[in-house]
PDB file of C-alpha atoms in Angstrom:
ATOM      1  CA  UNK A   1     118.173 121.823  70.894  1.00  0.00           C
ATOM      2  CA  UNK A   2     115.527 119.371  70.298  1.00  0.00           C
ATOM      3  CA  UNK A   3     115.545 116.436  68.291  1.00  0.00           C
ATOM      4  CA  UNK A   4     113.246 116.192  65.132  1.00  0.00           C
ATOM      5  CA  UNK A   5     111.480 113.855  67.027  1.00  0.00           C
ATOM      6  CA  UNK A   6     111.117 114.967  70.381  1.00  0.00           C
ATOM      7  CA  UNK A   7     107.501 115.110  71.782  1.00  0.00           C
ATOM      8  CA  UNK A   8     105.989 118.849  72.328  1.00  0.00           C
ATOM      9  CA  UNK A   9     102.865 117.407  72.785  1.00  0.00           C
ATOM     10  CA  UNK A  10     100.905 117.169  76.160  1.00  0.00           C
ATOM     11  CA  UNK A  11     102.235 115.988  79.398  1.00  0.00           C
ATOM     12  CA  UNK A  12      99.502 113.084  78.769  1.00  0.00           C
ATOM     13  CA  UNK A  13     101.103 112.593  75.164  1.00  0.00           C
ATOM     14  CA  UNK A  14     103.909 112.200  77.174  1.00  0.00           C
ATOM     15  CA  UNK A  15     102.807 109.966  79.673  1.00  0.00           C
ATOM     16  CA  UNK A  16     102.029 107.267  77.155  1.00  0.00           C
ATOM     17  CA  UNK A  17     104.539 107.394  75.324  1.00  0.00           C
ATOM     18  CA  UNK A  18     106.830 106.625  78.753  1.00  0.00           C
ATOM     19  CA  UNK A  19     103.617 104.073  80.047  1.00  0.00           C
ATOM     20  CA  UNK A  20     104.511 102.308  77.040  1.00  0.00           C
ATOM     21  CA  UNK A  21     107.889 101.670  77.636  1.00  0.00           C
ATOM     22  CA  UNK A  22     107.332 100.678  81.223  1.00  0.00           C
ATOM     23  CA  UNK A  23     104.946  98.292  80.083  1.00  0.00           C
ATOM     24  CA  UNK A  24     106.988  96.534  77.683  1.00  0.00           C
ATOM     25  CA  UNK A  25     110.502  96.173  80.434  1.00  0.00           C
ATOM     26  CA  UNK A  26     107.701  94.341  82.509  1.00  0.00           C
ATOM     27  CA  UNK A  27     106.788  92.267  79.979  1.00  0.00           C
ATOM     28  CA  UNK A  28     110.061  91.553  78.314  1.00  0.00           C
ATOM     29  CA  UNK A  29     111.882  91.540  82.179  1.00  0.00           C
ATOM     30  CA  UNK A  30     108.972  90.103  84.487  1.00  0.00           C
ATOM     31  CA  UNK A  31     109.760  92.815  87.142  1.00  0.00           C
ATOM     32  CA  UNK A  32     107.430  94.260  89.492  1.00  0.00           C
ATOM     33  CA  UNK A  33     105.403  97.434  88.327  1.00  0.00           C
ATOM     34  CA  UNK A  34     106.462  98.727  91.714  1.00  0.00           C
ATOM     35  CA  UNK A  35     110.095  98.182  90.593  1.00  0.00           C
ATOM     36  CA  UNK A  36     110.062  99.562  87.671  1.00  0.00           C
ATOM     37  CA  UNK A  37     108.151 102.950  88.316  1.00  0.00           C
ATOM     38  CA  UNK A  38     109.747 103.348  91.656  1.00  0.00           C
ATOM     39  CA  UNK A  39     112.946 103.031  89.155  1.00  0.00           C
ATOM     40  CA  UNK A  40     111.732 105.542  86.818  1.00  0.00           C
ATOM     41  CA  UNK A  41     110.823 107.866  89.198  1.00  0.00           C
ATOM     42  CA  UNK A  42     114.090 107.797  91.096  1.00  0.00           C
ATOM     43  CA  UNK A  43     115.419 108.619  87.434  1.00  0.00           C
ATOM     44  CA  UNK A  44     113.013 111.275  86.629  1.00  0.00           C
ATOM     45  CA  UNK A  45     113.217 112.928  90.126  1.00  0.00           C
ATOM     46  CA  UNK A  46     117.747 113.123  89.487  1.00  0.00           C
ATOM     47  CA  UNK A  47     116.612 114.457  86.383  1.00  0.00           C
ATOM     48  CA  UNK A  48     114.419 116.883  87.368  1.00  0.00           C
ATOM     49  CA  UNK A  49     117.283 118.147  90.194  1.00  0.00           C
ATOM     50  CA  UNK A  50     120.185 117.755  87.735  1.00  0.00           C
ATOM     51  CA  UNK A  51     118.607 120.351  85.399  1.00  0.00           C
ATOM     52  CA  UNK A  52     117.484 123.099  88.374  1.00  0.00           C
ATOM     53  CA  UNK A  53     113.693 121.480  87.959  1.00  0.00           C
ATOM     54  CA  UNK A  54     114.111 120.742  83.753  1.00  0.00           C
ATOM     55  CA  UNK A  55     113.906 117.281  82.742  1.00  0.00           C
ATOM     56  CA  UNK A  56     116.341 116.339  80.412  1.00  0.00           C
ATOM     57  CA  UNK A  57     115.221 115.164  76.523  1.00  0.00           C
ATOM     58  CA  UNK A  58     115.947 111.706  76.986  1.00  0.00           C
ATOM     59  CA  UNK A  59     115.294 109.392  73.721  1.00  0.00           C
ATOM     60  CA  UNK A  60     112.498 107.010  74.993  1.00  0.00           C
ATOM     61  CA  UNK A  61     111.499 105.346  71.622  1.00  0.00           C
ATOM     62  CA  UNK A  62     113.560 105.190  68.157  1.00  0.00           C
ATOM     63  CA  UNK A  63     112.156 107.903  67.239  1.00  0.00           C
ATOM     64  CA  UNK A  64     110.971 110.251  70.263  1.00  0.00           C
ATOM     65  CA  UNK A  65     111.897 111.633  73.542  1.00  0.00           C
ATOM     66  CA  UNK A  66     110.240 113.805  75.752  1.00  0.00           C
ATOM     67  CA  UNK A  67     110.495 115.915  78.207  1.00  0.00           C
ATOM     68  CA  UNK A  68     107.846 115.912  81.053  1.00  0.00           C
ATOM     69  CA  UNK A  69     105.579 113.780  81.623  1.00  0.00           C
ATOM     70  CA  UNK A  70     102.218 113.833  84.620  1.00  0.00           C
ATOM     71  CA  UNK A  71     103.385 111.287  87.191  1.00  0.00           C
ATOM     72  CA  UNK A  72     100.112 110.414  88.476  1.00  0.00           C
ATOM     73  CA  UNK A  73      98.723 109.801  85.426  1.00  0.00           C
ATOM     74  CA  UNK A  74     102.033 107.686  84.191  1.00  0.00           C
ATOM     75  CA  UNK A  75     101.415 105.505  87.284  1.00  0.00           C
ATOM     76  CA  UNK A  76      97.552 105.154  87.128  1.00  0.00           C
ATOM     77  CA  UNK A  77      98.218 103.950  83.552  1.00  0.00           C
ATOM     78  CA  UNK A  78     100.682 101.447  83.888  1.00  0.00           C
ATOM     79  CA  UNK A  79      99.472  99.852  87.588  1.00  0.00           C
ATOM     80  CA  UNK A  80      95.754 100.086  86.224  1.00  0.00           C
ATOM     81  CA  UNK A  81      96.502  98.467  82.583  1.00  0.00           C
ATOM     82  CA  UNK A  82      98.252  95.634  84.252  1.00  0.00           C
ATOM     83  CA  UNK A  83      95.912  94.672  86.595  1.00  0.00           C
ATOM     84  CA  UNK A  84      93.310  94.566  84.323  1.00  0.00           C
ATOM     85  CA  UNK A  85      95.632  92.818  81.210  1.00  0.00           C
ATOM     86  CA  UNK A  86      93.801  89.481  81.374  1.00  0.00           C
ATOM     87  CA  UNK A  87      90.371  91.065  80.818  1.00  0.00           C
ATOM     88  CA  UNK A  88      91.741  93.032  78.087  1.00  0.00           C
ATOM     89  CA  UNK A  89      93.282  90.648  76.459  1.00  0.00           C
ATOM     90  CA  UNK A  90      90.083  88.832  76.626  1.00  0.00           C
ATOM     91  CA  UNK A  91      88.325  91.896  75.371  1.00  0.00           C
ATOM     92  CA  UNK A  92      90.972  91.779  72.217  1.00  0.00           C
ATOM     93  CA  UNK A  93      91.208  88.448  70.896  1.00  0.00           C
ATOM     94  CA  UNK A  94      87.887  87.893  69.361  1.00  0.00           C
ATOM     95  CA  UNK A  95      89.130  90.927  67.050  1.00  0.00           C
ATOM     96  CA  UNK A  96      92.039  89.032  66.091  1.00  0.00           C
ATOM     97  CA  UNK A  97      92.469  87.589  62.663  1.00  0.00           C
ATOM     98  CA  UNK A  98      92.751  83.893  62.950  1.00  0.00           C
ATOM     99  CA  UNK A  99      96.547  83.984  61.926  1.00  0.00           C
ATOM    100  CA  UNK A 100      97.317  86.378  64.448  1.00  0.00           C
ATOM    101  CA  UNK A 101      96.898  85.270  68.551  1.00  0.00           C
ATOM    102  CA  UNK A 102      97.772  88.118  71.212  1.00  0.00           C
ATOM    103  CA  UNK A 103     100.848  85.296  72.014  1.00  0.00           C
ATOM    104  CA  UNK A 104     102.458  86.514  68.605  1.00  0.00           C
ATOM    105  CA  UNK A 105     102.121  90.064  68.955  1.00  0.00           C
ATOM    106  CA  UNK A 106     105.183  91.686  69.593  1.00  0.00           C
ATOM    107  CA  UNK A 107     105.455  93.282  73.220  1.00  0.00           C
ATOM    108  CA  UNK A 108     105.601  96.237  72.234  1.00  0.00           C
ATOM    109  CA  UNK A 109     102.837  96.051  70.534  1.00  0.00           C
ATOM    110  CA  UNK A 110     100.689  94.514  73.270  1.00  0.00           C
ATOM    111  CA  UNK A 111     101.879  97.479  75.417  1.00  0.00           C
ATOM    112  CA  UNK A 112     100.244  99.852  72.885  1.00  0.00           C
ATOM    113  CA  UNK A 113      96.693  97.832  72.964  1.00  0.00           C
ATOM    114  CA  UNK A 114      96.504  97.266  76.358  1.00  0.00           C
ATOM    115  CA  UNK A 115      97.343 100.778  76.961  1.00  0.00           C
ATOM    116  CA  UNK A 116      95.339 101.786  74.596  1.00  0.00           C
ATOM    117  CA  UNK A 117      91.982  99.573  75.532  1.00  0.00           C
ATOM    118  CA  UNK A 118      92.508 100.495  79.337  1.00  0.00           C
ATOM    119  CA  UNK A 119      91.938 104.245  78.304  1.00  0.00           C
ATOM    120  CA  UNK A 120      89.242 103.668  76.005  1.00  0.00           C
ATOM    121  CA  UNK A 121      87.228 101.241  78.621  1.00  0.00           C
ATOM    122  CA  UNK A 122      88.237 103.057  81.940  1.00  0.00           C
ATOM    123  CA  UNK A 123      89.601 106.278  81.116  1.00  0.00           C
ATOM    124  CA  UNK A 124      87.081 109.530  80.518  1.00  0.00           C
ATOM    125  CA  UNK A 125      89.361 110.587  77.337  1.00  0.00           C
ATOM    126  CA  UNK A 126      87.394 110.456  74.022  1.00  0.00           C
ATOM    127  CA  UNK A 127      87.621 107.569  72.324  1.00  0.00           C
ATOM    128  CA  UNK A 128      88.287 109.382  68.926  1.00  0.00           C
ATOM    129  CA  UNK A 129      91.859 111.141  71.291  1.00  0.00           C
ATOM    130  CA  UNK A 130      92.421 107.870  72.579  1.00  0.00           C
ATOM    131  CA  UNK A 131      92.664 105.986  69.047  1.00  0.00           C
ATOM    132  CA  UNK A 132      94.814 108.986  67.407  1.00  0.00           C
ATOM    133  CA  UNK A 133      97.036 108.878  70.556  1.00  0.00           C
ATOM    134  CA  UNK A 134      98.016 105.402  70.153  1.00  0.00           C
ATOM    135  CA  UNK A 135      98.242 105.669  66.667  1.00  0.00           C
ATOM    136  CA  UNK A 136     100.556 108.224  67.030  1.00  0.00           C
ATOM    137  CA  UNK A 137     102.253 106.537  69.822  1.00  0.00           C
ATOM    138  CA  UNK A 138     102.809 103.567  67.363  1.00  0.00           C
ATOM    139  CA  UNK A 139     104.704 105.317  64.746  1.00  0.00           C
ATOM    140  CA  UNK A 140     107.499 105.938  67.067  1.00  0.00           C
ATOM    141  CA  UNK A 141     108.215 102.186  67.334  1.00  0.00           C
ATOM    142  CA  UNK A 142     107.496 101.086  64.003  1.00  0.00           C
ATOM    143  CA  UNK A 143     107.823 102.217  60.115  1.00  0.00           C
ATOM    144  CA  UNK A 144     105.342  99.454  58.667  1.00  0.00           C
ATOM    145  CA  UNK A 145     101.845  98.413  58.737  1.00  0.00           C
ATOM    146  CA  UNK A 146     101.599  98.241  62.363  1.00  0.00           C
ATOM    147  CA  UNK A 147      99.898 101.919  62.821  1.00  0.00           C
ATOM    148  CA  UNK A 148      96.595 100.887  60.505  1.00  0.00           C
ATOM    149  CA  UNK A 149      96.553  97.461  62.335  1.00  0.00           C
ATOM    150  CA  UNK A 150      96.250  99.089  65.547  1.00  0.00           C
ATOM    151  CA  UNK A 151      93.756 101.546  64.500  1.00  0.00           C
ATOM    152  CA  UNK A 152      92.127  98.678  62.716  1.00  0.00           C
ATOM    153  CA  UNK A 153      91.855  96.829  65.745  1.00  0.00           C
ATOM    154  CA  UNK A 154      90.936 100.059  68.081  1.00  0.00           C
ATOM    155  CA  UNK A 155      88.182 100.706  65.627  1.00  0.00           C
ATOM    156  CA  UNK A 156      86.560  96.873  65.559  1.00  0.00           C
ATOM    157  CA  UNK A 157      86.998  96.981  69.384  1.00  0.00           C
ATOM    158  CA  UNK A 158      84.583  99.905  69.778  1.00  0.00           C
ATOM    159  CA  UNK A 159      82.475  99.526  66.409  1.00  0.00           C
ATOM    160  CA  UNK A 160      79.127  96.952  67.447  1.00  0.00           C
ATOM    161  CA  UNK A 161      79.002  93.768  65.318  1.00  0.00           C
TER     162      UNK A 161
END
């Protein structure tokens, strides 16, 4: 049986929800993206064989796990996002309030953003999916404020000055 929380969403939904936590064990870790969704997909691939070609529900966020997720689209995300992290965090800041720097943003949260901007700068998604998705995406990891800041931010990324 599923948990409350699991994701029955899209295999994208999915996919960045799973993108997210790869992002932040490279951040928090330092490993290689290679190493880490090599790692994954050795995981995913047992899993896949262990259930006769059903993943297992594994819990991937406090309050979420999913199912299946589009591999190509897992590893485009997270090997595309990092390359580019520098620019986006460039693309970011300015929309920072002067107490906050993208240094003191939690790494989880900077997985979500530059997740997040990657889609909406390089991805063909709409922007208005893209935003909701990592809203969304955000409320698995945290129960406070930290959904309107990052739709905050989203929006003052894309809105001109």
């Amino acid at each position: 049986m599923d948990s409350p929380y699991t994701i029955r969403g899209s295999l994208r939904h999915a996919s960045r929800l799973v993108a997210v936590q790869l992002l932040y064990q490279i951040y928090q870790s330092g490993a290689e993206i290679s190493d880490v969704l090599n790692q994954f997909e050795r995981w995913y691939a047992e899993s896949l064989e262990e259930k006769g070609g059903e993943p297992q529900s594994v819990p991937v966020a406090p309050k979420a796990s999913y199912k299946k997720v589009d591999s190509d689209f897992l590893r485009r995300l997270v090997e595309e996002t990092q390359e580019k992290k520098n620019l986006l965090k460039e693309v970011v800041s300015p929309h920072l309030k002067e107490t906050w720097t993208w240094e003191r943003l939690p790494s989880i949260l900077k997985s979500i953003l530059n997740l997040a901007l990657y889609e909406l700068l390089y991805e063909k998604t709409p922007k208005p999916v893209v935003v909701n998705e990592y809203i969304e995406l955000t409320k698995n990891f945290f129960d406070g404020d930290e959904p309107a800041f990052v739709n905050g931010l989203l929006d003052s990324v894309l809105l001109p000055e």
